[in-house]
Coordinates of C-alpha atoms in Angstrom, one line a residue:
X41 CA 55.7 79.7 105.3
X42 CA 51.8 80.6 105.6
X43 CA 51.7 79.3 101.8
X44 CA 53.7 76.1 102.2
X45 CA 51.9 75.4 105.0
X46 CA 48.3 76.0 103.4
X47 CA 49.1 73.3 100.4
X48 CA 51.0 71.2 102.5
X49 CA 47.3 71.3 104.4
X50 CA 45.6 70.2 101.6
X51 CA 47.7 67.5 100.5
X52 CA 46.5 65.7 104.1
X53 CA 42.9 66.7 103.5
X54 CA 43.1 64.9 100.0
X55 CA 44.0 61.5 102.0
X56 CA 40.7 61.6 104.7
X57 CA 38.2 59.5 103.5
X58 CA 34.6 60.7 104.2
X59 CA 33.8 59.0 107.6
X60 CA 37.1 60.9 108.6
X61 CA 35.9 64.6 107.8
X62 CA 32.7 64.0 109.3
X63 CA 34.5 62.6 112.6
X64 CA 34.9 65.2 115.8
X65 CA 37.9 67.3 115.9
X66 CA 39.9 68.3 119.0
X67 CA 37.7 71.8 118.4
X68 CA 34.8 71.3 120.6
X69 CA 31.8 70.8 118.7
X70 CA 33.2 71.1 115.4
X71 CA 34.0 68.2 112.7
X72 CA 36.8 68.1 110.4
X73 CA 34.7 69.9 108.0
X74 CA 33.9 72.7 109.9
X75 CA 37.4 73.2 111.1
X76 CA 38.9 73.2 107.1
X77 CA 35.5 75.6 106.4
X78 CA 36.7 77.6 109.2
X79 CA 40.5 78.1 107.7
X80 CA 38.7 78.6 104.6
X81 CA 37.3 81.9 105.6
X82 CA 39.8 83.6 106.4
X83 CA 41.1 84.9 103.1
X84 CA 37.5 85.3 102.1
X85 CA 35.7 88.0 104.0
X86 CA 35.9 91.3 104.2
X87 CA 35.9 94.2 107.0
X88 CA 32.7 94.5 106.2
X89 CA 31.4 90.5 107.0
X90 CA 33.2 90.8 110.1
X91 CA 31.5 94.0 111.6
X92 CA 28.3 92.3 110.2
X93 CA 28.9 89.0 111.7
X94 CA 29.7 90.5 115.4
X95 CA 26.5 92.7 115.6
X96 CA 24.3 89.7 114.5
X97 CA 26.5 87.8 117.3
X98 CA 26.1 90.4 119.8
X99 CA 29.9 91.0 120.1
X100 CA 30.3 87.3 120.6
X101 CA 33.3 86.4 118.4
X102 CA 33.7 82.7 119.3
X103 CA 29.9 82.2 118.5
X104 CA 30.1 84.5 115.2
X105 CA 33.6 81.7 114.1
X106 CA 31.7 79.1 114.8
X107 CA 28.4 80.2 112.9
X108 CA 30.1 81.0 109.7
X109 CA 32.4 77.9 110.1
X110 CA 29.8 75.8 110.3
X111 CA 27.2 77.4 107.3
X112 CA 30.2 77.4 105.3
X113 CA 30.8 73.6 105.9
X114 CA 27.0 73.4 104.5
X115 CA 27.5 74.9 101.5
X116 CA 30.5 73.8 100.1
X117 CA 31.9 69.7 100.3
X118 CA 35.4 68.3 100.9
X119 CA 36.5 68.8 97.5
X120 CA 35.4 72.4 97.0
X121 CA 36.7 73.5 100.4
X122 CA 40.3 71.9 99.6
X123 CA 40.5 74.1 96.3
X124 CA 39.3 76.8 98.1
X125 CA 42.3 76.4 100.7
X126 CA 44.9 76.0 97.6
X127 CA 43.1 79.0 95.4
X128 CA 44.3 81.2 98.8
X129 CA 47.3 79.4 99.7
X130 CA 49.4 82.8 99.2
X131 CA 47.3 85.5 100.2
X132 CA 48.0 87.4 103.3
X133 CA 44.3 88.8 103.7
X134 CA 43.6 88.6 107.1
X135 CA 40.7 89.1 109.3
X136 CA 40.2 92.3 112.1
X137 CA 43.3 92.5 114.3
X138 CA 45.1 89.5 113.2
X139 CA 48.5 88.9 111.4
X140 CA 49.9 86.5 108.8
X141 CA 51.5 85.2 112.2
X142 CA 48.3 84.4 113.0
X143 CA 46.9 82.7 109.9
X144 CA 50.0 80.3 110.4
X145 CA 49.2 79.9 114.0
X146 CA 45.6 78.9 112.9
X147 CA 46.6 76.3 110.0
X148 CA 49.5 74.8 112.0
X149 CA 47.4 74.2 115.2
X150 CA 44.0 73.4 113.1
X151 CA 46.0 71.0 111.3
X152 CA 46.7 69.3 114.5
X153 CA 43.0 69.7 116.2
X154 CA 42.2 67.6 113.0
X155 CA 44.9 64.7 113.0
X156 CA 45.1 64.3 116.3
X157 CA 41.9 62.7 117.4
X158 CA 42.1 60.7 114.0
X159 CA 45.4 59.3 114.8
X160 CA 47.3 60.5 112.3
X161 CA 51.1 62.2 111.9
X162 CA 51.0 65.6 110.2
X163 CA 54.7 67.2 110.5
X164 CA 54.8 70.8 110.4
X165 CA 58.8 71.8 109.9
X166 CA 60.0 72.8 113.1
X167 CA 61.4 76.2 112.1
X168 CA 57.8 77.0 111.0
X169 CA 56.1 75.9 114.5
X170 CA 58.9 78.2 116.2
X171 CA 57.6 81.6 114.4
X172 CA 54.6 80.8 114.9
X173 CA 55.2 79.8 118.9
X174 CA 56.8 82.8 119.6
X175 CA 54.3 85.1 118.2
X176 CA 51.4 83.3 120.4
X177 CA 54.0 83.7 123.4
X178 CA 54.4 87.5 122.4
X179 CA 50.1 87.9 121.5
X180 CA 47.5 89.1 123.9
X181 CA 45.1 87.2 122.1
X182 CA 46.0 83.4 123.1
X183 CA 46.6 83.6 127.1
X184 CA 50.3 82.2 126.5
X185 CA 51.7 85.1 128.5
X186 CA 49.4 84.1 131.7
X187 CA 49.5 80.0 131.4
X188 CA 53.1 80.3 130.8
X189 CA 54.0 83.2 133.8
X190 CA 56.1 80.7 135.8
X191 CA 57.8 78.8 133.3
X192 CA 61.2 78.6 130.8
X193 CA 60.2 76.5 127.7
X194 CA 62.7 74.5 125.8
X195 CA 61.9 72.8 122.8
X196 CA 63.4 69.1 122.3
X197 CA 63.5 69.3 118.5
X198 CA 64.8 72.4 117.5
X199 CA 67.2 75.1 118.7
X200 CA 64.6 77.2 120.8
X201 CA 64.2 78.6 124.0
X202 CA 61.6 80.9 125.8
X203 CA 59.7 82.3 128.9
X204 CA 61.0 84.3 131.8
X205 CA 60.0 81.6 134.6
X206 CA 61.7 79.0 136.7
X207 CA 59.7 76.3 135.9
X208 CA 60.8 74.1 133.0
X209 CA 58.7 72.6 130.3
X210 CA 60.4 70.7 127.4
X211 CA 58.7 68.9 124.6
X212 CA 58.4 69.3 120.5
X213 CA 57.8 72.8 119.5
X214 CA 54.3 71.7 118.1
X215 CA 53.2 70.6 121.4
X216 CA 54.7 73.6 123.3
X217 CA 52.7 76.0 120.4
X218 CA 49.6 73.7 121.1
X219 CA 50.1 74.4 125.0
X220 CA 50.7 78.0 123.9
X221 CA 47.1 78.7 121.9
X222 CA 45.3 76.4 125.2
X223 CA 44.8 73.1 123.4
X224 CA 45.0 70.2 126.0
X225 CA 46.2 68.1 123.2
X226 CA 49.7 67.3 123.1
X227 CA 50.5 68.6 127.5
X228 CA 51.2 64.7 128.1
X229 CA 53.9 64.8 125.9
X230 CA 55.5 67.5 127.6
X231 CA 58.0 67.0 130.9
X232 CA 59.2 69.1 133.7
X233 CA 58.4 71.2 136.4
X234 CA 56.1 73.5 135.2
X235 CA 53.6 70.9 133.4
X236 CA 51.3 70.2 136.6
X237 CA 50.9 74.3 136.5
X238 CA 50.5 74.1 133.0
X239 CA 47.9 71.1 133.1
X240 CA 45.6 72.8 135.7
X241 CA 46.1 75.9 133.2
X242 CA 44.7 74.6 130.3
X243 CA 42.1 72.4 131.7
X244 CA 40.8 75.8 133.5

């Protein structure tokens, strides 16, 4: 899935014409080229970057990502970062405490922090979006377990239920996965109870 998913990637990046992968992603502060640099890297360094990159961070992960995301973004163009991507497209290196699980969260939802704001459709299958949702519902790491305390999710497209709450959300899998790993993108296209909790939640 983590492979398909990586050349399916690049396939979309091939289409963006220049103006579009220097326009603003849904990642605060970061273009379309940092994001791709960004997804680049994580086949490509070692233990060893990563210890280096936090102590010259101060322990500050999200400012060490975005750092290397965006000196990588410097040193290599479109074209160079899209081979990259496909060169990689199988590997399951992954970075300090992180899964394959999490490599396909990370291209699945990147993918959409890029199209969206451009207005384009990428379509991930659904019964990739729903391993990777119920690993970000299961993780520590992305907040699902405390944004979605209250609610029972239920995806529209695709045979899939989860949560433990009361309060319903329905919508696509890929905006319920979105929701899941905080991205505000994609919450108005979900419906029921639960989405004015879930709103405030992600907005906090």
């Amino acid at each position: 899935m983590l492979r398909a998913e990586r050349l399916g990637l690049c396939d979309r990046l091939e289409e963006l014409d220049a103006a579009e992968w220097s326009s603003a992603s849904a990642c605060t502060g970061w273009s379309v080229h940092e994001v791709v640099a960004h997804l680049t890297l994580a086949t490509r360094q070692s233990k060893l970057d990563f210890v280096r990159g936090m102590l010259r961070h101060r322990g500050d992960f999200d400012r060490m990502t975005a750092a290397q995301a965006v000196a990588h973004a410097q040193e290599y163009g479109p074209a160079e970062l899209i081979e990259q991507l496909r060169e990689s497209a199988a590997s399951t290196r992954t970075g300090m405490g992180s899964s394959a699980r999490d490599s396909l969260i990370d291209v699945i939802v990147h993918g959409q922090d890029i199209a969206r704001p451009l207005g384009v459709r990428w379509v991930t299958p659904p019964e990739r979006v729903v391993v990777a949702l119920d690993h970000a519902l299961a993780s520590r790491w992305y907040g699902a377990k405390k944004r979605f305390a209250r609610a029972a999710l239920e995806a529209t497209d695709v045979d899939w239920t989860g949560g433990h709450g009361t309060l319903t959300i329905r919508g696509a899998a890929i905006d319920l996965l979105l929701a899941a790993t905080g991205r505000t993108i994609g919450v108005d296209r979900l419906s029921g109870a639960g989405t004015v909790a879930l709103q405030a939640a992600v907005n906090a």
